[in-house]
Structures are given as C-alpha cells and as structure tokens.
XYZ file of C-alpha atoms in Angstrom:
499
model
C -0.810 -30.731 -10.570
C -3.579 -28.257 -11.289
C -3.092 -24.592 -11.943
C -4.997 -23.798 -8.763
C -2.461 -25.872 -6.838
C 0.362 -23.758 -8.261
C -0.926 -20.323 -7.314
C -4.091 -18.425 -6.677
C -3.328 -15.242 -8.555
C -1.428 -14.716 -11.802
C -1.693 -18.217 -13.236
C -5.294 -19.031 -12.386
C -6.660 -15.559 -13.192
C -6.958 -14.821 -16.942
C -7.214 -11.060 -16.470
C -6.788 -8.349 -13.863
C -10.499 -7.478 -13.853
C -13.150 -9.769 -12.367
C -16.868 -8.994 -12.123
C -18.944 -9.987 -9.111
C -19.669 -12.772 -8.139
C -16.156 -13.617 -9.298
C -13.642 -12.166 -6.874
C -11.198 -9.549 -8.151
C -7.797 -9.908 -6.460
C -5.853 -7.138 -8.190
C -4.833 -4.993 -5.218
C -6.176 -1.464 -5.768
C -3.825 1.143 -4.309
C -3.773 3.943 -6.912
C -6.354 5.881 -8.848
C -6.812 6.953 -11.583
C -5.264 4.296 -13.851
C -5.683 6.099 -17.180
C -2.076 7.268 -17.216
C -0.410 9.071 -20.093
C 2.950 10.786 -20.649
C 3.173 13.687 -18.219
C 5.782 16.231 -17.179
C 6.287 18.228 -14.005
C 5.737 21.401 -16.035
C 2.244 20.170 -16.960
C 1.393 19.310 -13.351
C 2.438 22.684 -11.965
C 1.483 24.978 -14.874
C -1.372 26.365 -12.779
C -2.031 25.941 -9.092
C -5.432 24.349 -8.417
C -4.951 23.046 -4.874
C -3.651 24.901 -1.849
C -3.246 22.159 0.793
C -1.954 23.115 4.210
C -0.595 19.639 4.883
C 0.859 16.872 2.765
C 2.700 13.566 2.983
C 5.693 12.012 1.263
C 6.789 8.676 -0.128
C 10.507 7.956 -0.639
C 11.439 4.924 -2.731
C 14.721 3.164 -1.902
C 15.038 0.464 -4.607
C 17.807 -1.608 -3.014
C 17.776 -5.021 -1.333
C 20.621 -7.094 0.040
C 18.641 -10.106 -1.147
C 15.788 -9.984 -3.659
C 12.760 -12.124 -2.723
C 11.092 -14.423 -5.247
C 7.702 -12.830 -4.578
C 8.556 -9.139 -4.957
C 7.114 -7.292 -8.005
C 8.484 -3.851 -7.081
C 11.155 -1.663 -8.587
C 14.372 -2.863 -6.885
C 18.055 -3.705 -7.361
C 20.680 -5.647 -5.462
C 22.631 -3.242 -3.269
C 25.785 -1.826 -4.892
C 27.637 0.866 -2.957
C 28.553 3.184 -5.830
C 25.012 3.094 -7.231
C 23.562 3.675 -3.761
C 25.736 6.751 -3.250
C 24.764 8.186 -6.645
C 21.099 7.457 -5.940
C 21.148 9.193 -2.543
C 22.625 12.288 -4.148
C 19.876 12.212 -6.786
C 17.264 11.922 -4.019
C 18.716 14.979 -2.309
C 18.660 16.877 -5.600
C 14.974 15.989 -6.080
C 14.133 16.977 -2.495
C 15.906 20.302 -3.023
C 13.836 20.938 -6.170
C 10.610 20.276 -4.261
C 11.699 22.568 -1.439
C 11.692 25.427 -3.965
C 8.358 24.517 -5.563
C 5.437 26.741 -4.420
C 3.121 23.695 -4.321
C 5.341 22.130 -1.637
C 7.348 24.937 -0.079
C 4.503 26.338 2.019
C 2.925 23.045 3.099
C 3.602 21.019 6.258
C 4.429 17.308 6.114
C 2.324 15.404 8.635
C 3.270 11.862 7.560
C 5.704 9.991 5.383
C 6.748 6.538 4.233
C 10.098 5.065 3.188
C 9.463 2.032 0.977
C 11.376 -0.141 -1.415
C 13.215 -2.321 -1.870
C 14.504 -2.210 1.649
C 15.270 1.328 2.874
C 17.303 0.013 5.826
C 19.852 -1.502 3.439
C 21.275 2.021 3.645
C 24.008 2.359 6.253
C 23.229 4.225 9.473
C 25.224 7.260 8.353
C 23.408 7.299 4.994
C 20.011 7.186 6.727
C 21.147 9.962 9.068
C 22.297 12.101 6.138
C 19.113 11.579 4.088
C 16.666 12.134 6.951
C 18.596 15.144 8.187
C 18.642 16.661 4.692
C 14.891 16.192 4.316
C 14.214 17.936 7.624
C 16.430 20.841 6.603
C 14.654 21.347 3.276
C 11.022 20.444 4.054
C 8.573 21.531 6.769
C 7.822 18.624 9.094
C 5.094 18.909 11.733
C 6.267 18.210 15.312
C 4.194 15.007 15.423
C 4.903 13.867 11.846
C 4.329 10.092 11.650
C 7.058 8.386 9.625
C 7.146 4.728 8.560
C 10.124 2.822 7.222
C 10.218 -0.666 5.725
C 12.853 -3.195 6.784
C 13.683 -6.877 6.986
C 14.804 -8.721 10.134
C 18.457 -8.645 9.012
C 18.642 -5.052 7.786
C 18.089 -3.265 11.086
C 20.399 -2.993 14.073
C 20.743 -0.795 17.150
C 22.799 1.841 15.354
C 20.182 2.251 12.623
C 17.369 2.269 15.176
C 19.113 5.075 17.053
C 19.298 7.125 13.842
C 15.653 6.477 12.974
C 14.412 7.419 16.428
C 16.586 10.539 16.405
C 14.751 11.751 13.281
C 11.242 10.916 14.491
C 10.618 7.633 12.670
C 7.924 6.026 14.828
C 6.674 3.107 12.763
C 8.482 0.204 11.101
C 7.027 -2.306 8.658
C 9.074 -5.480 9.056
C 8.963 -8.075 6.259
C 8.842 -11.289 8.286
C 6.366 -13.104 5.944
C 6.449 -16.284 8.076
C 8.292 -17.689 11.090
C 8.712 -21.135 9.475
C 12.197 -21.684 8.059
C 11.235 -24.125 5.246
C 8.699 -21.607 3.914
C 11.308 -18.844 4.101
C 13.514 -20.940 1.811
C 10.750 -21.048 -0.813
C 10.494 -17.263 -0.557
C 14.204 -16.890 -1.251
C 14.818 -15.641 2.294
C 16.794 -18.589 3.711
C 20.100 -16.716 3.575
C 18.473 -13.547 4.895
C 16.753 -14.551 8.121
C 15.192 -17.374 10.102
C 12.139 -17.450 12.306
C 14.402 -17.264 15.371
C 16.399 -14.290 14.080
C 13.156 -12.488 13.190
C 11.936 -12.949 16.766
C 15.190 -11.530 18.146
C 14.942 -8.509 15.836
C 11.358 -7.853 16.961
C 12.480 -7.929 20.593
C 15.350 -5.531 19.769
C 12.959 -3.079 18.095
C 10.568 -3.283 21.038
C 13.375 -2.515 23.514
C 14.413 0.493 21.422
C 11.085 2.212 22.158
C 9.737 2.426 18.602
C 6.015 3.169 18.974
C 4.522 1.029 16.236
C 6.025 -2.169 14.862
C 4.064 -3.622 11.949
C 4.759 -7.141 10.711
C 4.171 -8.145 7.091
C 2.820 -11.678 6.641
C 2.058 -13.677 3.494
C -0.695 -16.106 2.580
C -0.218 -18.554 -0.284
C 3.475 -19.372 0.180
C 4.570 -22.668 -1.420
C 4.175 -25.437 1.132
C 2.029 -23.359 3.499
C -0.760 -25.203 5.318
C -3.626 -24.150 7.570
C -1.772 -25.543 10.609
C 1.411 -23.604 9.812
C -0.660 -20.453 9.287
C -2.399 -20.899 12.637
C 1.004 -21.263 14.318
C 2.175 -18.023 12.675
C -0.885 -16.157 13.988
C -0.321 -17.493 17.507
C 3.346 -16.478 17.333
C 2.355 -12.998 16.213
C -0.080 -12.550 19.088
C 2.612 -13.522 21.609
C 5.174 -10.985 20.330
C 5.407 -7.213 21.073
C 3.881 -6.233 17.719
C 1.509 -3.271 17.411
C 0.019 -3.982 13.997
C 0.409 -6.191 10.975
C -0.467 -6.556 7.309
C -1.181 -9.680 5.272
C -0.570 -10.026 1.535
C -0.991 -12.685 -1.114
C 2.127 -14.449 -2.325
C 2.504 -13.776 -6.044
C 4.073 -16.180 -8.519
C 5.434 -14.122 -11.376
C 5.200 -15.925 -14.757
C 8.662 -16.904 -15.987
C 10.263 -16.430 -12.579
C 12.534 -18.951 -10.869
C 9.766 -20.062 -8.511
C 7.350 -20.385 -11.450
C 9.493 -23.102 -13.008
C 10.265 -24.698 -9.645
C 6.530 -25.066 -9.010
C 5.899 -26.521 -12.450
C 8.711 -29.056 -12.097
C 7.669 -30.094 -8.598
C 10.965 -28.940 -7.060
C 8.946 -26.602 -4.838
C 5.746 -27.752 -3.112
C 2.497 -26.236 -4.422
C 0.932 -23.071 -3.084
C -2.334 -23.371 -1.179
C -5.390 -23.446 -3.427
C -7.667 -20.443 -3.673
C -10.126 -22.107 -1.298
C -7.397 -22.896 1.243
C -5.958 -19.392 1.096
C -9.416 -17.871 1.569
C -9.957 -20.055 4.627
C -6.640 -18.774 6.032
C -7.867 -15.203 5.599
C -11.104 -16.006 7.394
C -9.202 -17.663 10.240
C -7.044 -14.548 10.499
C -10.060 -12.227 10.758
C -11.991 -14.192 13.339
C -9.004 -15.137 15.514
C -7.773 -11.564 15.802
C -11.073 -9.756 16.152
C -12.267 -12.337 18.683
C -9.193 -11.282 20.675
C -10.068 -7.569 20.404
C -7.738 -6.569 17.544
C -9.000 -3.618 15.485
C -9.431 -3.636 11.702
C -7.764 -0.904 9.630
C -8.464 -2.507 6.244
C -9.444 -6.032 5.291
C -5.787 -7.063 5.537
C -4.389 -4.601 8.117
C -4.997 -4.899 11.861
C -3.810 -3.165 15.001
C -3.626 -4.462 18.557
C -6.560 -4.004 20.973
C -7.329 -0.477 22.134
C -4.912 0.884 24.742
C -6.175 3.209 27.499
C -3.746 5.936 26.428
C -5.056 5.804 22.844
C -8.651 6.077 24.001
C -7.725 8.976 26.296
C -6.131 10.723 23.294
C -9.402 10.544 21.344
C -8.812 7.493 19.150
C -12.207 6.251 17.952
C -13.577 2.942 16.681
C -16.769 1.793 14.952
C -18.698 -1.521 14.887
C -17.710 -3.859 12.057
C -21.038 -5.662 12.448
C -23.844 -3.145 12.828
C -26.231 -5.747 14.251
C -23.916 -6.197 17.240
C -23.834 -9.981 16.845
C -20.102 -9.905 17.529
C -18.063 -7.163 19.225
C -15.744 -6.650 16.242
C -14.421 -3.101 15.897
C -12.684 -1.080 13.213
C -10.325 1.842 13.859
C -11.148 5.312 12.541
C -7.717 5.957 11.052
C -8.147 9.736 10.936
C -8.333 9.849 14.753
C -4.944 8.178 15.354
C -1.643 9.817 14.447
C 0.139 6.476 13.973
C -2.225 5.700 11.086
C -2.153 9.212 9.627
C -0.274 8.167 6.487
C -2.881 5.547 5.608
C -5.645 8.047 6.322
C -3.899 10.713 4.229
C -3.408 8.671 1.054
C -6.664 6.664 1.124
C -9.074 8.178 3.631
C -8.579 11.852 2.734
C -7.127 11.173 -0.724
C -4.688 13.903 0.167
C -1.520 15.078 -1.517
C 1.673 13.052 -1.378
C 5.057 14.046 -2.761
C 6.727 11.171 -4.612
C 10.495 11.023 -4.195
C 12.694 8.435 -5.857
C 12.813 6.213 -8.932
C 9.437 4.619 -9.680
C 7.674 6.450 -6.838
C 3.996 7.398 -7.169
C 2.516 10.608 -5.822
C -0.451 12.963 -5.995
C -0.096 16.734 -6.239
C -2.196 19.561 -7.641
C -4.982 17.172 -8.726
C -2.547 14.958 -10.647
C -1.556 11.367 -9.935
C 1.989 10.940 -11.233
C 4.880 8.504 -11.534
C 8.607 9.181 -11.392
C 11.042 7.719 -13.908
C 11.357 3.991 -13.008
C 14.687 3.514 -14.768
C 17.231 4.244 -12.070
C 19.894 5.680 -14.387
C 17.304 7.843 -16.127
C 16.066 9.016 -12.725
C 19.570 9.926 -11.549
C 20.299 11.830 -14.775
C 17.103 13.881 -14.561
C 17.645 14.864 -10.929
C 21.287 15.738 -11.506
C 20.215 17.971 -14.391
C 17.896 19.888 -12.075
C 14.656 18.424 -13.489
C 11.849 16.793 -11.535
C 11.727 13.169 -12.787
C 7.976 12.909 -13.549
C 7.322 10.749 -16.639
C 3.617 9.878 -16.636
C 0.368 10.297 -14.771
C -3.197 11.534 -15.005
C -5.197 14.647 -14.194
C -8.243 14.291 -11.944
C -11.161 16.634 -12.590
C -13.927 17.025 -10.011
C -15.728 13.859 -11.133
C -12.531 11.807 -10.966
C -11.788 13.242 -7.509
C -15.222 12.120 -6.333
C -14.603 8.664 -7.786
C -11.155 8.517 -6.209
C -12.513 9.252 -2.730
C -14.637 6.080 -2.864
C -12.216 3.901 -4.867
C -9.566 4.442 -2.192
C -11.659 5.496 0.798
C -13.631 2.247 0.896
C -10.337 0.351 1.142
C -10.467 1.613 4.752
C -13.870 -0.127 4.997
C -15.890 2.997 5.747
C -16.473 6.468 4.271
C -18.201 9.106 6.406
C -20.820 10.942 4.402
C -20.289 14.270 6.225
C -16.548 14.219 5.487
C -17.188 13.406 1.836
C -19.749 16.227 1.552
C -17.296 18.682 3.083
C -14.606 17.663 0.621
C -16.663 17.423 -2.575
C -19.843 19.403 -1.986
C -22.093 16.428 -2.752
C -23.322 13.411 -0.821
C -21.581 10.182 -1.902
C -24.768 8.131 -1.774
C -26.764 10.632 -3.819
C -23.954 11.106 -6.347
C -23.359 7.360 -6.857
C -26.859 6.178 -5.930
C -27.238 3.511 -8.633
C -23.815 2.012 -7.941
C -24.243 2.074 -4.180
C -27.752 0.592 -4.358
C -26.436 -2.224 -6.557
C -23.669 -3.042 -4.065
C -26.147 -2.876 -1.180
C -28.444 -5.294 -3.013
C -25.504 -7.676 -3.434
C -24.784 -7.528 0.288
C -21.425 -5.777 -0.153
C -22.187 -2.325 1.303
C -24.378 -0.901 4.062
C -25.590 2.701 4.133
C -26.915 4.798 6.996
C -27.027 8.515 7.741
C -23.437 8.481 9.002
C -21.467 6.365 6.566
C -21.151 3.995 3.638
C -19.563 0.865 5.074
C -18.233 -2.393 3.637
C -20.081 -5.415 5.010
C -18.326 -8.149 6.961
C -17.439 -10.795 5.952
C -18.876 -10.695 2.427
C -17.846 -7.169 1.474
C -14.338 -7.679 2.823
C -13.968 -10.685 0.554
C -14.963 -8.615 -2.487
C -13.162 -5.427 -1.423
C -11.427 -4.811 -4.759
C -14.624 -5.500 -6.714
C -16.262 -2.824 -4.558
C -13.403 -0.387 -5.078
C -13.445 -0.844 -8.856
C -17.203 -0.300 -8.986
C -16.490 3.410 -8.579
C -13.989 3.672 -11.435
C -15.046 6.267 -13.992
C -15.774 5.238 -17.577
C -12.312 6.479 -18.603
C -10.713 4.032 -16.150
C -13.029 1.076 -16.646
C -11.077 -2.197 -17.018
C -7.684 -0.531 -16.848
C -5.053 -2.204 -14.621
C -3.314 -0.604 -11.686
C -0.340 1.407 -12.996
C 2.991 -0.241 -12.351
C 6.336 1.363 -11.643
C 8.142 -1.673 -13.035
C 7.931 -0.396 -16.590
C 6.617 2.490 -18.641
C 5.305 -0.175 -21.046
C 1.868 0.584 -19.552
C 1.766 3.500 -21.984
C 1.800 0.997 -24.852
C -0.799 -1.338 -23.344
C -3.763 0.991 -23.695
C -5.717 0.334 -26.871
C -8.930 1.757 -28.286
C -11.909 -0.562 -28.221
C -14.929 -0.485 -30.440
C -17.059 0.710 -27.532
C -14.817 3.724 -26.992
C -13.394 2.490 -23.691
C -9.850 1.442 -23.055
C -8.542 -1.930 -22.042
C -5.824 -4.482 -22.588
C -5.500 -6.972 -25.435
C -5.763 -9.867 -22.964
C -9.359 -8.998 -22.142
C -10.516 -8.664 -25.749
C -12.724 -11.583 -26.709
C-alpha cells in the first residue's frame, strides 16, 4: 500500500506550505499567522477601530461522539463540565457587554461551532441564547448559524433555536453511506436513513437555510459512491452545502487501522481531485451558485433576486453559464462575508475560539479548565494573537477575500485607500501569468477551474514577509508559540521545512 493510497493530506505532504505548481492543501481560514503571547489588556489599550457592526463566534467543545477525522478543540460531553462551561461562557459574554469596543456595536451575524453545539440540552441552548440577547445588541435580521449532527437535533431544540432567531444550520452528514460512516467513527451516531429523516424534520420546522457538510477522501470512498451522495443531496430539501477533505491524523486510531489494512484505503490524490471536479460541474450545470471553491448554494430563488441578491459569472468568456453568489448581497451569507469578504470584527467566545477585534487577531485559552478559571475570575481569556498594521490589513483582505473567489476593487479602495491591483501589482501579475487570477476594472477574480484548484496557493501569495511559511494557527495547543524559530534569512518557519 502506498502512502498516497492511505491519505492525500498529512501523510503524503511533507510540509504545510507548497509552492505552485505543487498544490497547497492547508486550509487558510485565519490571518495573520505570526501569533505571539497576547493579553486582552494589550488588545484594548487604545481604541483604533470604531466599527458599527460586528459578528460573534461561540465555541462549544462538546460531542456525544468524537469523530476520527476531527482536529478541533473538543471533549466528550460530561454534564458537570458542560454546566461549568456554560457559566464561564456567560461570564465572558458579560465582560464583553461592558467593553467599549463591543458595547456600542450591533451584531449582524454569528456562528455557534464546536464540537457540536446542539449537544447542549434545549433548556441550556435557551438559557445561553437568551443571555446573549440580553447582554449584546443584536440587529433585527441578525443571521445566526449553529452546527449540529443528525442525532443531536430534535423538535424541542429546533423550537428553541427558531425562537432566538437561528436561521441557518450546518449539519455534519459527511456521507449517506453507512459503511463509510463506520470508518468515520459515526456508526453509533447516525445512519444515512436517520440523516435523511433529520433533514426532513429540519425542513418542516421552517429553518431558512440548511447546510450539509460532506467529506471527500473517506476510507473506502469511490467515485460511484460520491456520485450517489451528490444525487442524494440534490434530491433533499437542502439550501447549501460545504465539502471538506477527510484528514488522517498521524498516530490516530484510523492511522493505524489504515496501515494495518483493517480499514480500506482513502482515495488517492488524483481520485479525490476528480471527485471535486465532478462536484463542481454537476452542481453548476444544475444552476447551483458558488460561494467558495467548496461551498455552494441552491439555484437562485425569485424571492432572493427580488430582495437584491446578486451573482457574477464564474467564467468571464461565457462558455458556460456558471454563476457565483455575491455574499455581501445576501443576509444568509452575511457571516461568511463579514469574516472573509469584509475582514470585519468578530468577537470570540469560548475555549479555543478565534476572533478579530481592534486590529488584532486573537485566540482564547484552549485549555478548558484554564478558560473556565479565567472567566470566573473576571478576566477575558485571551492568550495569544497578532496585531495587524495597515500593511497587514491590506494583505488580510486578499488572503481571506479571495477565498470567496472575487474581490471588488472599489470595495477594497474604500476600505484601505489603495487599489489592490496597484498595491500588489507584481504578485497579481504573477498569478495572472500562471492562469490563477483574472483582473478587470471591477474585480480581481480567481479563475475556474485552475485557480479554484490552487485556491490556498493564491491566498498564501499575499502573506506578508512576517507570515511567510508560517502555518495556520491552531486552537488545539498553544505549542505554536514554541514552533516559531529564527532562520538565517530573518524569516520565521518550522523545523520541518528547514533543509
């Protein structure tokens, strides 16, 4: 068995940074990466930004069953720990409600991630959401997303969520094939049939946007099984969906099962790439709209178009009628637009949560007991992060903005006072020459299909020198602070990329 047959990411990729024409598959979601020890007092010593609106992210690190593929900060659900954690969350929220940087702003979007936030009981969700709305200023049309699994949501919880304005759910289905669910560690959690029933329940409840999470690269997955999953998806009442790579973590249970042959191999890199291409063409041929290279939403509805939702051509030559959604014109995608498109502020709440406030990217204490202690002592639990000066802010707007496939030049100029093409001319010209970007008077746009394939290479092209070759920060451990080493060329990197 070859390494490629085992997995397409951690084991067959010697580092997190790949230079074109090699494809980089480290998923870029945060910037900057040059994190250092940081305190809340340092972030808020002086007020640099005065945003009128903001967003929030709440991390609920509990799961009734932990999946073999999950790299995030999470714990098996234990009632006493959950109760202590919820109280710590409320203490942190109360601290933010008194902070001038947050007190006078309006929350227009939010996201409950994990873990599995719906492992909380209905009354716990009701208490937490109600407390947040008492302490923070929510806009009347605030778009709120919550993550769940097919077995962690029921009618009682749905009633609570709808009562508090939650209008989008991200449901971790991953696949509708039961044998593949077993390899994911989900066999005792749900089946393809139970997932279908849960989707129908959510649809009947009236939730506006149901997003399904799928995975490519699962052990035993084939092109035929993937095609069946896509057909199933298109037949169900699902508004949008996201697709992610299955990750084999070195030293994990599935790692050894793959090596021993007890678990069938993952698709090769080539096979997984072909599955992605099949996904793109099948959906966009059917009129689905692209949000990112791995996020899609159902075809345009008349009521959306009447409300001013706009799209743009994925292929500028018009050879195919593929369209992308302008996320900043649709309130159900406001959170994605806020954190990537506008690179706006986001309040991080919970252990291991990331946020961005007052020109600082920051991380909360990932150790759950340390987090609880800090909040109970009346201290904001910030432990590390990075300041972004004007240059880093300009970099950040392209690093993250191009993840949405398109950056409008007029919007960028309004935000930063410079034109993105003129400011990054050499980098943009290089990516245009490689066939990865297109530039016109309106926007800088990622090409399809080539640019989509190299999306994280493109994103990393706009890292500043201080962030060059640094990995995405991780909430799993503050060990990242020890990883950074000085190189002879003055840049920073990791020992594994030193030759």
